[in-house]
XYZ file of C-alpha atoms in Angstrom:
514
model
C -13.906 28.311 -91.286
C -17.476 27.495 -92.190
C -20.261 28.170 -89.780
C -22.781 25.551 -88.616
C -26.039 25.502 -90.550
C -29.234 26.635 -88.951
C -32.883 27.217 -89.693
C -33.770 30.904 -89.563
C -36.284 32.000 -86.957
C -39.488 33.666 -88.030
C -39.201 37.371 -88.763
C -40.260 39.797 -86.050
C -43.330 40.823 -88.053
C -44.185 37.437 -89.522
C -43.852 38.418 -93.197
C -41.183 35.913 -94.275
C -42.019 34.309 -97.623
C -39.464 31.569 -97.193
C -37.050 30.747 -94.353
C -33.414 29.939 -94.907
C -32.819 26.255 -94.160
C -29.875 23.881 -93.867
C -30.682 22.506 -97.298
C -29.740 25.813 -98.868
C -26.072 25.399 -97.964
C -23.659 25.810 -99.664
C -25.336 27.192 -102.764
C -27.956 29.398 -101.204
C -29.865 29.319 -104.534
C -33.119 31.202 -104.169
C -36.071 29.882 -106.149
C -38.075 32.186 -108.350
C -40.578 34.108 -106.314
C -42.683 35.927 -108.884
C -42.749 39.662 -109.392
C -38.989 39.445 -110.003
C -38.322 39.580 -106.283
C -36.309 37.150 -104.167
C -37.845 35.771 -100.921
C -37.360 37.773 -97.767
C -34.751 35.488 -96.210
C -32.792 37.480 -93.634
C -33.317 40.551 -91.554
C -29.760 41.768 -92.245
C -27.112 40.768 -94.746
C -23.596 41.913 -93.890
C -20.939 42.176 -96.577
C -17.550 41.252 -95.061
C -16.591 39.032 -92.122
C -13.669 41.065 -90.780
C -13.733 42.320 -87.176
C -16.395 44.951 -87.985
C -18.765 42.582 -89.798
C -18.353 39.795 -87.245
C -18.918 42.135 -84.280
C -22.003 43.603 -85.943
C -23.414 40.122 -86.619
C -22.944 39.171 -82.973
C -24.600 42.349 -81.724
C -27.589 41.748 -83.955
C -27.927 38.135 -82.849
C -28.155 39.253 -79.203
C -31.562 40.533 -80.206
C -32.635 37.525 -82.307
C -32.093 39.299 -85.611
C -31.584 36.851 -88.501
C -28.132 37.589 -89.961
C -26.167 36.353 -92.950
C -22.547 37.437 -93.351
C -21.040 36.952 -96.798
C -17.251 36.933 -97.116
C -15.381 36.902 -100.428
C -12.338 35.079 -98.981
C -12.570 31.283 -98.957
C -10.660 30.985 -95.690
C -9.739 33.416 -92.918
C -6.419 35.246 -93.206
C -3.433 33.044 -92.587
C -0.640 35.603 -92.203
C 0.201 36.565 -88.636
C -0.049 40.329 -88.323
C -0.145 41.712 -84.808
C -2.827 44.361 -84.195
C -3.508 46.312 -81.032
C -6.803 46.487 -79.174
C -7.057 49.825 -77.457
C -8.743 50.528 -74.124
C -12.236 51.207 -75.455
C -12.256 48.034 -77.561
C -11.154 46.014 -74.574
C -14.023 47.533 -72.632
C -16.453 46.475 -75.367
C -15.090 42.941 -75.175
C -15.675 42.968 -71.428
C -19.266 44.218 -71.941
C -20.080 41.135 -74.013
C -18.145 38.555 -71.935
C -15.403 38.167 -74.521
C -12.452 39.711 -72.708
C -11.148 36.633 -70.937
C -11.228 34.673 -74.195
C -9.366 37.447 -76.030
C -6.764 37.920 -73.283
C -5.650 34.311 -73.601
C -4.344 35.038 -77.082
C -2.825 38.478 -76.614
C 0.069 40.218 -74.967
C -0.509 43.241 -72.775
C 1.683 46.299 -72.850
C 1.401 49.808 -71.360
C -1.016 52.246 -72.966
C 1.589 54.796 -73.962
C 3.698 55.991 -76.876
C 0.807 55.861 -79.371
C 0.637 59.406 -80.644
C 3.091 59.749 -83.534
C 5.259 57.184 -81.712
C 6.383 59.852 -79.219
C 7.765 57.807 -76.330
C 5.680 59.073 -73.430
C 4.151 56.775 -70.798
C 0.444 56.749 -70.180
C -0.670 59.186 -67.460
C -1.406 57.726 -64.072
C -4.994 56.919 -63.173
C -6.302 56.449 -66.700
C -10.095 56.181 -66.284
C -10.514 52.504 -67.162
C -10.220 49.076 -65.549
C -8.537 47.976 -68.808
C -5.892 50.669 -69.220
C -3.481 48.771 -71.477
C -2.907 47.794 -75.081
C -3.452 44.183 -76.104
C -1.291 43.009 -78.979
C -3.032 40.095 -80.686
C -2.566 38.351 -84.037
C -5.142 39.675 -86.526
C -6.251 36.204 -87.660
C -6.928 35.295 -84.047
C -9.121 38.306 -83.195
C -10.998 37.790 -86.461
C -11.510 34.108 -85.660
C -12.674 34.838 -82.106
C -15.196 37.401 -83.215
C -16.483 35.183 -86.017
C -16.831 32.252 -83.580
C -18.702 34.546 -81.199
C -21.143 35.555 -83.936
C -21.652 31.929 -85.007
C -22.222 30.757 -81.432
C -24.985 33.334 -81.196
C -26.595 32.029 -84.404
C -25.177 34.092 -87.233
C -24.672 32.383 -90.582
C -21.377 32.976 -92.404
C -21.066 32.163 -96.108
C -17.558 32.270 -97.596
C -16.420 32.483 -101.186
C -19.223 34.983 -101.814
C -19.364 38.748 -102.204
C -22.124 41.247 -102.838
C -22.244 41.783 -106.602
C -25.297 44.019 -106.762
C -28.401 45.110 -104.916
C -31.649 46.993 -105.235
C -33.575 48.494 -102.377
C -37.192 49.491 -101.989
C -39.461 50.608 -99.157
C -39.651 47.091 -97.650
C -36.109 45.724 -98.035
C -33.085 45.021 -100.184
C -32.682 42.416 -102.899
C -29.042 41.321 -102.889
C -27.237 39.497 -105.685
C -24.178 37.504 -104.668
C -21.110 36.741 -106.779
C -22.292 33.133 -107.165
C -25.515 34.248 -108.805
C -27.744 33.802 -105.762
C -30.414 36.433 -105.128
C -31.492 37.003 -101.534
C -33.870 39.335 -99.809
C -33.193 41.157 -96.505
C -34.590 44.091 -94.593
C -31.196 45.807 -94.418
C -27.727 45.503 -95.990
C -24.587 46.659 -94.216
C -21.300 47.118 -96.097
C -18.373 46.055 -93.922
C -16.399 45.147 -96.989
C -13.301 47.270 -96.571
C -11.644 50.263 -98.161
C -12.591 49.233 -101.714
C -16.183 48.549 -100.603
C -18.395 47.303 -103.391
C -21.448 48.224 -101.345
C -20.306 51.821 -100.981
C -19.533 52.118 -104.684
C -22.828 50.601 -105.777
C -24.647 52.850 -103.322
C -23.046 55.872 -104.971
C -21.781 57.391 -101.722
C -18.867 59.765 -102.171
C -15.566 58.924 -100.512
C -13.703 62.264 -100.475
C -10.288 62.804 -98.992
C -6.628 62.595 -99.986
C -5.027 59.832 -102.070
C -1.913 58.088 -100.888
C 1.275 60.132 -101.353
C 3.817 58.323 -99.212
C 4.240 54.593 -98.841
C 5.659 52.718 -95.847
C 6.798 49.120 -95.471
C 5.456 47.227 -92.457
C 6.054 43.647 -91.446
C 6.979 41.197 -88.711
C 10.183 39.177 -88.864
C 12.994 37.772 -86.834
C 16.154 39.767 -86.184
C 19.625 38.264 -86.135
C 21.418 40.702 -83.809
C 21.150 41.304 -80.012
C 18.204 43.312 -78.743
C 20.474 45.916 -77.183
C 22.101 46.588 -80.558
C 18.714 47.001 -82.203
C 17.459 49.364 -79.527
C 20.569 51.570 -79.672
C 20.518 51.865 -83.459
C 16.731 52.537 -83.621
C 17.074 55.290 -80.984
C 19.833 56.907 -83.067
C 18.072 56.672 -86.435
C 14.689 57.607 -84.986
C 15.956 61.105 -84.295
C 16.062 61.925 -88.002
C 14.023 59.285 -89.836
C 10.341 58.668 -89.322
C 8.438 56.471 -89.691
C 11.191 54.049 -88.690
C 11.187 51.498 -85.915
C 11.885 47.926 -84.935
C 9.799 46.879 -81.924
C 10.093 43.491 -80.226
C 7.079 41.156 -80.243
C 8.395 38.165 -78.302
C 11.353 35.905 -78.944
C 13.479 37.445 -81.736
C 10.343 38.674 -83.594
C 10.095 42.374 -84.327
C 7.567 44.678 -85.899
C 9.511 46.568 -88.585
C 8.371 49.866 -90.115
C 10.512 51.661 -92.673
C 9.885 54.251 -95.451
C 9.253 52.559 -98.804
C 10.843 55.223 -100.995
C 12.334 53.696 -104.175
C 11.260 50.140 -103.378
C 9.558 48.039 -106.074
C 6.263 48.673 -107.786
C 3.406 49.857 -105.536
C 1.157 47.222 -107.181
C 3.517 44.420 -106.167
C 3.738 43.017 -102.636
C 7.065 43.845 -100.890
C 9.730 41.202 -100.361
C 12.147 40.586 -97.523
C 14.896 41.931 -99.794
C 12.966 45.249 -100.059
C 13.059 45.523 -96.266
C 16.766 44.706 -96.132
C 17.525 47.281 -98.809
C 15.684 50.051 -97.003
C 17.165 49.136 -93.622
C 20.702 49.190 -95.020
C 20.042 52.560 -96.744
C 18.718 54.240 -93.603
C 20.468 52.438 -90.752
C 23.579 51.089 -92.405
C 22.582 47.521 -91.452
C 19.711 45.160 -92.133
C 19.858 43.820 -88.583
C 20.023 40.290 -90.001
C 16.261 40.206 -90.563
C 14.880 36.858 -91.656
C 11.868 34.496 -91.410
C 9.133 37.070 -92.082
C 5.651 36.341 -90.707
C 4.047 38.825 -93.017
C 5.084 41.805 -95.191
C 2.976 44.674 -96.467
C 3.039 48.213 -97.559
C 0.592 50.956 -96.738
C -0.001 54.460 -97.876
C -1.346 57.577 -96.198
C -4.634 57.751 -98.071
C -7.311 59.404 -95.909
C -10.986 59.274 -96.885
C -14.383 59.476 -95.201
C -17.743 58.452 -96.648
C -20.118 61.344 -97.107
C -22.973 59.304 -95.672
C -23.152 56.174 -93.482
C -26.733 55.372 -94.529
C -28.849 55.575 -97.623
C -32.268 54.114 -96.980
C -31.856 50.461 -95.951
C -28.170 50.246 -96.776
C -25.460 51.233 -94.278
C -21.680 51.392 -94.110
C -19.287 50.585 -91.278
C -15.570 50.078 -90.674
C -13.143 50.635 -93.523
C -16.035 50.848 -95.980
C -16.854 54.155 -94.268
C -13.381 55.500 -93.496
C -9.720 54.880 -94.203
C -6.591 56.448 -92.799
C -2.954 55.616 -92.150
C -2.426 52.998 -89.387
C -0.486 55.483 -87.229
C -1.735 55.082 -83.675
C -3.339 51.765 -84.415
C -6.886 53.068 -84.511
C -8.342 51.438 -87.659
C -9.545 48.068 -86.442
C -10.712 49.630 -83.195
C -12.714 52.304 -84.975
C -14.554 49.682 -87.038
C -15.393 47.462 -84.086
C -16.708 50.464 -82.246
C -18.889 51.394 -85.282
C -20.417 47.938 -85.108
C -21.063 48.264 -81.401
C -22.849 51.590 -81.931
C -24.910 50.331 -84.874
C -25.847 46.841 -83.724
C -28.434 47.582 -81.041
C -29.955 50.416 -83.028
C -30.455 48.358 -86.163
C -31.808 45.503 -84.061
C -34.299 47.909 -82.458
C -35.482 48.984 -85.895
C -36.015 45.407 -86.951
C -37.690 44.325 -83.709
C -40.102 47.219 -84.090
C -39.429 49.316 -80.972
C -36.929 51.849 -82.250
C -37.814 55.513 -81.866
C -38.211 57.216 -85.229
C -34.782 58.846 -85.335
C -32.744 56.155 -83.485
C -31.083 54.670 -86.572
C -30.096 58.159 -87.757
C -28.030 58.619 -84.566
C -25.551 56.037 -85.959
C -24.196 58.519 -88.478
C -24.732 61.490 -86.177
C -22.524 59.921 -83.519
C -19.955 57.937 -85.483
C -19.236 60.256 -88.428
C -17.730 62.955 -86.183
C -15.671 60.316 -84.362
C -14.212 59.178 -87.663
C -13.511 62.814 -88.666
C -11.550 63.189 -85.472
C -9.548 60.010 -86.106
C -8.744 61.140 -89.636
C -7.577 64.504 -88.342
C -5.332 63.058 -85.629
C -3.760 60.580 -88.079
C -3.111 63.437 -90.509
C -1.353 65.240 -87.685
C 0.654 62.213 -86.732
C 1.793 61.661 -90.304
C 3.095 65.200 -90.409
C 4.971 64.678 -87.146
C 6.706 61.640 -88.665
C 8.178 63.708 -91.495
C 11.927 64.247 -91.471
C 11.506 67.820 -92.741
C 12.743 70.604 -90.366
C 9.329 72.192 -89.861
C 7.451 69.015 -88.749
C 10.476 68.018 -86.689
C 10.363 71.331 -84.807
C 6.668 70.830 -84.118
C 7.378 67.281 -82.927
C 10.029 68.519 -80.484
C 7.604 71.113 -79.140
C 4.785 68.557 -78.738
C 7.196 66.181 -77.016
C 7.827 68.872 -74.431
C 4.142 69.670 -74.055
C 3.318 66.025 -73.460
C 5.247 66.248 -70.202
C 2.167 68.118 -68.965
C -0.265 65.539 -67.672
C -3.298 67.273 -69.221
C -1.804 67.191 -72.725
C -0.595 63.567 -72.467
C -3.928 62.462 -71.016
C -5.932 64.233 -73.745
C -3.971 62.544 -76.533
C -4.101 59.078 -74.925
C -7.869 59.370 -74.389
C -8.249 60.461 -77.998
C -6.248 57.532 -79.449
C -7.879 54.936 -77.180
C -11.399 56.363 -77.743
C -12.254 56.675 -74.046
C -12.523 60.441 -74.398
C -15.545 60.256 -76.760
C -18.597 62.159 -75.665
C -21.700 61.925 -77.886
C -23.924 65.009 -78.014
C -27.004 64.099 -75.997
C -27.813 67.710 -75.169
C -27.049 69.812 -72.111
C -26.216 68.028 -68.873
C -23.379 66.886 -66.578
C -20.032 66.040 -68.194
C -20.752 62.336 -67.787
C -23.785 62.550 -70.053
C -22.946 61.057 -73.447
C -19.719 59.476 -72.215
C -19.116 55.785 -71.609
C -19.157 54.634 -67.972
C -16.068 52.776 -66.850
C -16.340 49.221 -65.498
C -17.183 50.138 -61.912
C -17.743 47.690 -59.085
C -21.395 46.905 -58.295
C -22.917 44.671 -55.670
C -23.332 41.920 -58.242
C -19.644 42.117 -59.296
C -18.628 44.347 -62.186
C -20.825 46.669 -64.207
C -19.814 45.286 -67.586
C -20.852 41.816 -66.479
C -24.431 43.111 -66.430
C -24.265 44.189 -70.101
C -23.583 40.857 -71.727
C -27.068 40.620 -73.223
C -26.834 43.939 -75.017
C -29.716 45.560 -73.177
C -30.069 48.987 -71.568
C -29.403 49.286 -67.836
C -30.813 51.563 -65.138
C -28.481 52.002 -62.138
C -30.818 53.310 -59.421
C -29.338 54.453 -56.152
C -32.676 55.907 -54.968
C -34.349 52.468 -55.080
C -37.627 54.184 -56.035
C -37.431 54.440 -59.821
C -38.546 51.820 -62.360
C -37.971 50.902 -65.985
C -41.566 49.661 -66.003
C -42.870 49.328 -69.557
C -39.338 49.003 -70.944
C -38.374 45.971 -68.856
C -38.185 43.868 -72.069
C -35.366 46.153 -73.260
C -33.844 47.679 -70.087
C -32.606 45.949 -66.912
C -33.003 47.644 -63.547
C -30.403 47.462 -60.753
C -31.443 49.104 -57.475
C -28.819 50.323 -54.993
C -26.006 49.282 -57.314
C -22.933 50.847 -55.706
C -21.595 53.741 -53.649
C -19.024 54.489 -56.352
C -21.514 56.536 -58.355
C -21.737 60.156 -57.232
C -25.097 60.720 -58.968
C -28.468 59.340 -57.934
C -29.365 57.338 -61.049
C -27.831 56.583 -64.429
C -29.426 55.138 -67.574
C -27.013 53.291 -69.825
C -27.531 52.442 -73.487
C -26.537 48.916 -74.631
C -23.152 50.330 -75.771
C -22.386 51.595 -72.258
C -22.870 55.318 -72.908
C -24.730 57.365 -70.321
C -28.115 58.366 -71.762
C -29.584 60.043 -68.660
C -28.635 61.197 -65.159
C -31.185 62.207 -62.531
C -33.734 61.103 -59.952
C -37.139 62.053 -61.412
C -39.349 59.269 -62.754
C -41.132 61.380 -65.415
C -37.814 62.664 -66.713
C -36.529 59.091 -66.781
C -39.597 57.964 -68.722
C -39.021 60.674 -71.297
C -35.469 59.493 -71.841
C -36.444 55.848 -71.916
C -38.858 56.730 -74.700
C -36.129 58.711 -76.494
C -33.719 55.755 -76.614
C -35.928 52.653 -76.216
C -39.204 53.636 -77.858
C -42.722 53.379 -76.553
C -43.359 51.267 -73.435
C -44.790 47.848 -74.045
C -48.142 46.682 -72.826
């Protein structure tokens, strides 16, 4: 997919030396600019057009930031791998008006059984209007997010990757794999686990290398569903990770240990899956017609820093972990949602001095927590007696609603609370999609602006009205007088005092205009 061409808008501070125009496509060759510096062409260049990069591009375009996304692949992925969008990611889609579009292509299933594949249902009354998992083909969600970014005006250039860059006090000069040299205010590496941007930036990526490999794929099964279910239940008592889960007519997600199968450097084959299934289960279930086949390890790593000057990292470029619990794609999309409005504020000139630093301060601990819970889940999938004993104990403990709820909220990311200082428990948390007089709360967040929900009908966002919307007497559902929401839906302030509100508006949205 190639994006439509467009003429870049003037920069927010009017210092563009040369705008990007339709005539620059597809080569994007920059003319010499003197002083060995390329023209300042974009506000942000994003390396990688996966879900993280595409979501970030869209978030930036909501604020008229000029964005170029460079993607090394010539075409989007063609293999049909099913990924799961967890509750928080579905909420983010709803906040930007994307949920209905996404739901058309996915399949909903209950939000339970995520933690180490322990078969427990989700607790009742999960605090979300979107308390389910959406299984959706990975190429489809990537296409939808890319289309969304393009519709908002982002430019996507395929068959290009970041080959090098240099940054200074004013911006970043980026060299692409095709030899082009571009200039941007910021560069964001969303280029995956082997991120070139992270390596060139010199940011450490400590953690544990992969020690155990697992085969994962989607394929058809040639025996009745009841037979599969009975055999999987029997084998699952002693072998983990091991499962065959239905994904529609005859198609199953198959996960099986990769021990002794082919060279790690070589892609697995259907015969590899059959061999491992016969070894463990005594049957290969008649598997055939694979949609996609892969192998993954349990490498776990976290970037030491998410930002160095004008270069930032997000998604798998910042963190990798085993796919247990299905958190990877979701974590990256949520990184982008946190970063987008902050980076846009920096570029538009109204960001408070430390706003961009809150990206790492908030998201790095979230990634640490995800890495820890995936480490724990991997241990619980071991067939060794010790981990199996712990698994049986945890299975019993999850019968307690508080334990089950805590683990579900952790996996689905609705339990996150950023540290905004002392205050009510709601402070720093995301606000669910409550009913308001105008419909639904998330419908008021489509433009990526802040929102003041004012039950007192006497407060004002005044000098911040170009960045923050104001809704008086929104709903009786709120049990607090007023709430200030950031563009990512997290509660930035609770109270009823105008001066206190103004202080917090300044903290998150900079100086008042005018």
